[in-house]
mmCIF file of C-alpha atoms in Angstrom:
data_model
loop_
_atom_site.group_PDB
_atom_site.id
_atom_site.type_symbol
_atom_site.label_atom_id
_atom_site.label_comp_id
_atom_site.label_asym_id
_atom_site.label_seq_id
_atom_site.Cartn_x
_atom_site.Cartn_y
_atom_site.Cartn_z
ATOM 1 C CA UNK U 3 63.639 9.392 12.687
ATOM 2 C CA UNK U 4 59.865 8.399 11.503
ATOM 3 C CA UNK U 5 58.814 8.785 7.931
ATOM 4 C CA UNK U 6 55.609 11.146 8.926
ATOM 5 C CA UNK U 7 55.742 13.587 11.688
ATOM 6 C CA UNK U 8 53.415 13.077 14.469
ATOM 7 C CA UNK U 9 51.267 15.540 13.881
ATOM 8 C CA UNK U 10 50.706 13.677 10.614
ATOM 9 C CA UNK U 11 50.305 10.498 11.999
ATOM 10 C CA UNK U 12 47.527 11.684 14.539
ATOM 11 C CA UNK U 13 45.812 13.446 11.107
ATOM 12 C CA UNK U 14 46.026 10.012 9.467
ATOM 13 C CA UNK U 15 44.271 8.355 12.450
ATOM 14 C CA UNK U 16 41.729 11.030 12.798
ATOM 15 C CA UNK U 17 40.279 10.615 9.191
ATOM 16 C CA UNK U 18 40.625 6.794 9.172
ATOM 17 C CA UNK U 19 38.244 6.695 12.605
ATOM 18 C CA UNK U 20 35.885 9.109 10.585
ATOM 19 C CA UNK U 21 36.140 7.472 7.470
ATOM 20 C CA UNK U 22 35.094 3.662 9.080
ATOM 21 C CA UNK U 23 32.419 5.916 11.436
ATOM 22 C CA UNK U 24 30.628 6.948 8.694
ATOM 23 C CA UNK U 25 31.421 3.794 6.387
ATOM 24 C CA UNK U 26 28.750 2.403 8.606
ATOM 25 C CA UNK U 27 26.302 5.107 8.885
ATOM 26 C CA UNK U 28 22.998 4.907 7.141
ATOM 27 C CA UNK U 29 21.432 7.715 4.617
ATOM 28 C CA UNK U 30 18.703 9.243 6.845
ATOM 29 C CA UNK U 31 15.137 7.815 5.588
ATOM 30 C CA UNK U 32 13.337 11.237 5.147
ATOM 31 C CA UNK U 33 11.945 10.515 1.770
ATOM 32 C CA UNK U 34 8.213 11.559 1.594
ATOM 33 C CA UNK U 35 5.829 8.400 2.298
ATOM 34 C CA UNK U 36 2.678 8.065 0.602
ATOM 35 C CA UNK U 37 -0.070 8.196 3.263
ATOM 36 C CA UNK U 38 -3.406 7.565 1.738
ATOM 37 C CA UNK U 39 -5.363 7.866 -1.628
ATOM 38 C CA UNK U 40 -8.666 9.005 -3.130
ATOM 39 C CA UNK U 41 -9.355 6.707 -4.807
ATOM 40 C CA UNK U 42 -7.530 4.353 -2.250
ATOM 41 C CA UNK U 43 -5.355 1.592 -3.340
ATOM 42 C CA UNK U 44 -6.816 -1.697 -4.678
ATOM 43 C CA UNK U 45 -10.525 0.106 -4.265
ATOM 44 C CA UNK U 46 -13.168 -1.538 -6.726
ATOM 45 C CA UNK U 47 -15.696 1.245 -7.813
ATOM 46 C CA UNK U 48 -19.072 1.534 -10.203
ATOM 47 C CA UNK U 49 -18.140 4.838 -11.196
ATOM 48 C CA UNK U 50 -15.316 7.202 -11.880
ATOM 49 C CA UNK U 51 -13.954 9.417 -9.843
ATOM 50 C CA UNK U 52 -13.595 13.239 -10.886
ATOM 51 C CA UNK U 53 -9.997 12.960 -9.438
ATOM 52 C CA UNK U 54 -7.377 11.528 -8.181
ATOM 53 C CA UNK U 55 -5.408 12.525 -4.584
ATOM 54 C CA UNK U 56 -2.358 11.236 -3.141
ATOM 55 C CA UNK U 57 -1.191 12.214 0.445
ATOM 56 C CA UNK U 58 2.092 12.056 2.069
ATOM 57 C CA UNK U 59 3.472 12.208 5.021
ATOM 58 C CA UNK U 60 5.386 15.492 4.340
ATOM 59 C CA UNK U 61 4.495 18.776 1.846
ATOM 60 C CA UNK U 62 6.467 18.104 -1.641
ATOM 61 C CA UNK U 63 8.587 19.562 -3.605
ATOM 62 C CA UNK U 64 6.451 21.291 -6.888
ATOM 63 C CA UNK U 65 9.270 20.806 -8.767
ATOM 64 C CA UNK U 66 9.621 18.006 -11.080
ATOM 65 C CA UNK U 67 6.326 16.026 -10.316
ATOM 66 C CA UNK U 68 4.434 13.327 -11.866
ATOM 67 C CA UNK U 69 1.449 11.683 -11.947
ATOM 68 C CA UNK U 70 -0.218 9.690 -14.655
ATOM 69 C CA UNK U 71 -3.633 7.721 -14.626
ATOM 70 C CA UNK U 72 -3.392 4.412 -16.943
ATOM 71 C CA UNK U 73 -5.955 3.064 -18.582
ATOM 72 C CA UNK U 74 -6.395 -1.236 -18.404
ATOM 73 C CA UNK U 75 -4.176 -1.355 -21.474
ATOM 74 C CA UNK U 76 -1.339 -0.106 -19.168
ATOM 75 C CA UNK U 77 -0.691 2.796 -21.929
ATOM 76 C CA UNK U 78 -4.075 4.547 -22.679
ATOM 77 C CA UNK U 79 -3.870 8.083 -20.491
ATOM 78 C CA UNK U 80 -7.024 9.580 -18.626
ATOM 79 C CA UNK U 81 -5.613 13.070 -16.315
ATOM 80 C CA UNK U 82 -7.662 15.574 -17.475
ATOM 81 C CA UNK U 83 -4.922 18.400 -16.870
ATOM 82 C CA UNK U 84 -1.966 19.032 -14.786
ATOM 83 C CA UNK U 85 -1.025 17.732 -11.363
ATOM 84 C CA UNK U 86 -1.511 20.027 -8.627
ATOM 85 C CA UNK U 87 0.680 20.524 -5.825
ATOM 86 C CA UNK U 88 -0.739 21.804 -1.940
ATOM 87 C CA UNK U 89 1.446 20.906 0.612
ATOM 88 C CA UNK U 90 1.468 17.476 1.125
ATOM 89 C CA UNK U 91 -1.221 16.849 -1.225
ATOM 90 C CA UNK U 92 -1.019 15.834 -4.907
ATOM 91 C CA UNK U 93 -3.983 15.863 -7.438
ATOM 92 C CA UNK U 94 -5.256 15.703 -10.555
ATOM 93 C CA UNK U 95 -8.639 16.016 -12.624
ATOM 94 C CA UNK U 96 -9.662 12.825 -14.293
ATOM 95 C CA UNK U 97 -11.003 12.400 -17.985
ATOM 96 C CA UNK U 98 -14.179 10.274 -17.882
ATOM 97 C CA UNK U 99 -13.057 6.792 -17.787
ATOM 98 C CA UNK U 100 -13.509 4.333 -20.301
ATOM 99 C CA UNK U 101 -13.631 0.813 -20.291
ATOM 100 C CA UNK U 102 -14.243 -1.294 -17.531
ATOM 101 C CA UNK U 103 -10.794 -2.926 -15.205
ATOM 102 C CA UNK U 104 -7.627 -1.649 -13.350
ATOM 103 C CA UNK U 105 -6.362 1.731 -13.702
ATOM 104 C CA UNK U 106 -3.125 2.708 -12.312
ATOM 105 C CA UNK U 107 -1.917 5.897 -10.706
ATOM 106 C CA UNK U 108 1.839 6.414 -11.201
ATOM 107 C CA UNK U 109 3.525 9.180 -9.663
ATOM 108 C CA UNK U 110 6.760 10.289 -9.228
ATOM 109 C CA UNK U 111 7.446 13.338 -6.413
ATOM 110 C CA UNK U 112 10.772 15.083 -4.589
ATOM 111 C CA UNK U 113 10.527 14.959 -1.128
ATOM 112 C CA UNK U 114 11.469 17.735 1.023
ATOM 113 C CA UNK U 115 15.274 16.271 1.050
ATOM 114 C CA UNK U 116 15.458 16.364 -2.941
ATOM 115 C CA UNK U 117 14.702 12.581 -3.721
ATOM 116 C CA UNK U 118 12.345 11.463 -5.913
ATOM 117 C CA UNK U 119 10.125 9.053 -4.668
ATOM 118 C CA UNK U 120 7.792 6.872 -7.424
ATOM 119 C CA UNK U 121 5.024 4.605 -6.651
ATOM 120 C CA UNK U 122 1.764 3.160 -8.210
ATOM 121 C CA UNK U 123 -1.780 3.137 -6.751
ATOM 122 C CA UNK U 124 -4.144 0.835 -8.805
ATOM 123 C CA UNK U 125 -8.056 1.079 -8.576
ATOM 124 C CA UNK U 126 -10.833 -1.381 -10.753
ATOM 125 C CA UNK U 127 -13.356 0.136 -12.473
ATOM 126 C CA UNK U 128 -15.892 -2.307 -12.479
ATOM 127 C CA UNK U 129 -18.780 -0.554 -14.856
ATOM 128 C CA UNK U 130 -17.212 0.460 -18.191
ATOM 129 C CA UNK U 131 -17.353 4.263 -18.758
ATOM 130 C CA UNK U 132 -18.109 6.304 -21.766
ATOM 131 C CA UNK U 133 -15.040 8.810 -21.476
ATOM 132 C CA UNK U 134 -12.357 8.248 -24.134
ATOM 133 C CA UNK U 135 -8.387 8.256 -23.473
ATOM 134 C CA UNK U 136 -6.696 11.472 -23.834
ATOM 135 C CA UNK U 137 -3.885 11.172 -27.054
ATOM 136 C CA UNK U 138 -0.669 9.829 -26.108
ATOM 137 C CA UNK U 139 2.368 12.191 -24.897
ATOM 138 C CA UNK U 140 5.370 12.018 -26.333
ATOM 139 C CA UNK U 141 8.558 11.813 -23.650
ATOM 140 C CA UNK U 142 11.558 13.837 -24.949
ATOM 141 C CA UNK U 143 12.953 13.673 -21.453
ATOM 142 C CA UNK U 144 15.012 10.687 -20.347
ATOM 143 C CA UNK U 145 13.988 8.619 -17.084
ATOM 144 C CA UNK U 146 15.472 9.662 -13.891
ATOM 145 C CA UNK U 147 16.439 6.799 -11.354
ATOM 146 C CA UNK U 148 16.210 7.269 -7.842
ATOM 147 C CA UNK U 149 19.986 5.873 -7.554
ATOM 148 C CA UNK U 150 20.308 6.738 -3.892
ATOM 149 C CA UNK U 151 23.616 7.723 -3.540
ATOM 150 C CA UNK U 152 25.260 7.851 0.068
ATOM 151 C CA UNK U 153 26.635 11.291 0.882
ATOM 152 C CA UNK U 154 29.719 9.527 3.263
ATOM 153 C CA UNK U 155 32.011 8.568 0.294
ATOM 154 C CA UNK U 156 31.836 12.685 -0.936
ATOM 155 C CA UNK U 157 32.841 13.574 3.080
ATOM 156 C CA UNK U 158 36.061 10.563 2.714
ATOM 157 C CA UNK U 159 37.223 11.843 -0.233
ATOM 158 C CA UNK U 160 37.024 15.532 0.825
ATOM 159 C CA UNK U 161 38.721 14.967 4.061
ATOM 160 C CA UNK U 162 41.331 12.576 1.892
ATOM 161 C CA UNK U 163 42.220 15.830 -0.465
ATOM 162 C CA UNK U 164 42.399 17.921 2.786
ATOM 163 C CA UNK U 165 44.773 15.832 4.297
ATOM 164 C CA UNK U 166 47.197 15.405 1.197
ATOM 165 C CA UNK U 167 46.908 18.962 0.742
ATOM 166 C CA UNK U 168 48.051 19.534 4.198
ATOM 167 C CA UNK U 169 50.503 17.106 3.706
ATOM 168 C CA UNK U 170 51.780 18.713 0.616
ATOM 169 C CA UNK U 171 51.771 22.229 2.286
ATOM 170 C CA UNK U 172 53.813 21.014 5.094
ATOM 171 C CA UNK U 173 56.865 19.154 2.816
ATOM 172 C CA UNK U 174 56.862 22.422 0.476
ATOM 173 C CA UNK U 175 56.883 25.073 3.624
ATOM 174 C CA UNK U 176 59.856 22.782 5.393
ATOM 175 C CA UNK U 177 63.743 24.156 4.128
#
């Protein structure tokens, strides 16, 4: 007589072919793609711009959005107020600038799936402003990394605790 019923067996088989199917699978790549800038990446201008816009390929997520403008020093901040969220579109006023060099826009956004997505879009200054940096924020929050976790080893190990379970019902319902 075999140690495992059949019906078992067959169970067995049917999880191990969808475990190794989706051992190989790929996350989907929906994460929202930056698309274009104002001011536009690596852009050398004589004079500030009133703000900044970032575009992507998909509307975003308001929740949990960044964006920061850095000064040349790489800690000196220049928004002038809160990003703004429309669609696909993310903005914010600028501070007049300050000294001449490159500025970086950092942001950090949740696409439509619920990843974040962070990126950097720098821009020279090339005629020193008069505009003064806005004073420093404190972060109470801790960073978030974009770990990327597949979703296929959560679907395994569900269909692993189904099976035993099964199993388990089957040996305790047999005389």
């Amino acid at each position: 007589m075999p140690l495992f019923p059949s019906s078992v067996r067959n169970a067995v088989m049917a999880v191990s072919v969808l475990f190794m199917a989706l051992a190989g699978a790929q996350p989907a790549m929906a994460h929202s793609v930056l698309v274009s800038s104002d001011p536009a990446k690596d852009a050398s201008l004589a004079s500030a711009p009133a703000a900044v816009t970032l575009v992507f390929n998909e509307p975003l997520d308001r929740g949990f959005t960044e964006l920061a403008v850095l000064g040349p020093d790489g800690t000196s901040r220049w928004e002038g107020g809160p990003p703004v969220v429309t669609g696909e579109k993310l903005s914010a006023p600028l501070r007049a600038l300050g000294s001449a060099g490159v500025y970086t826009v950092k942001y950090r956004v949740v696409s439509a799936d619920g990843h974040p997505v962070s990126g950097s879009v720098p821009f020279t200054l090339t005629t020193a402003g008069l505009g003064t940096a806005a004073a420093p924020k404190v972060r109470t929050e801790t960073a978030v990394a974009d770990d990327n976790v597949p979703v296929w080893p959560w679907i395994a190990g569900a269909a692993l605790v189904a099976l035993a379970g099964a199993f388990v019902a089957r040996r305790i319902a047999k005389p």
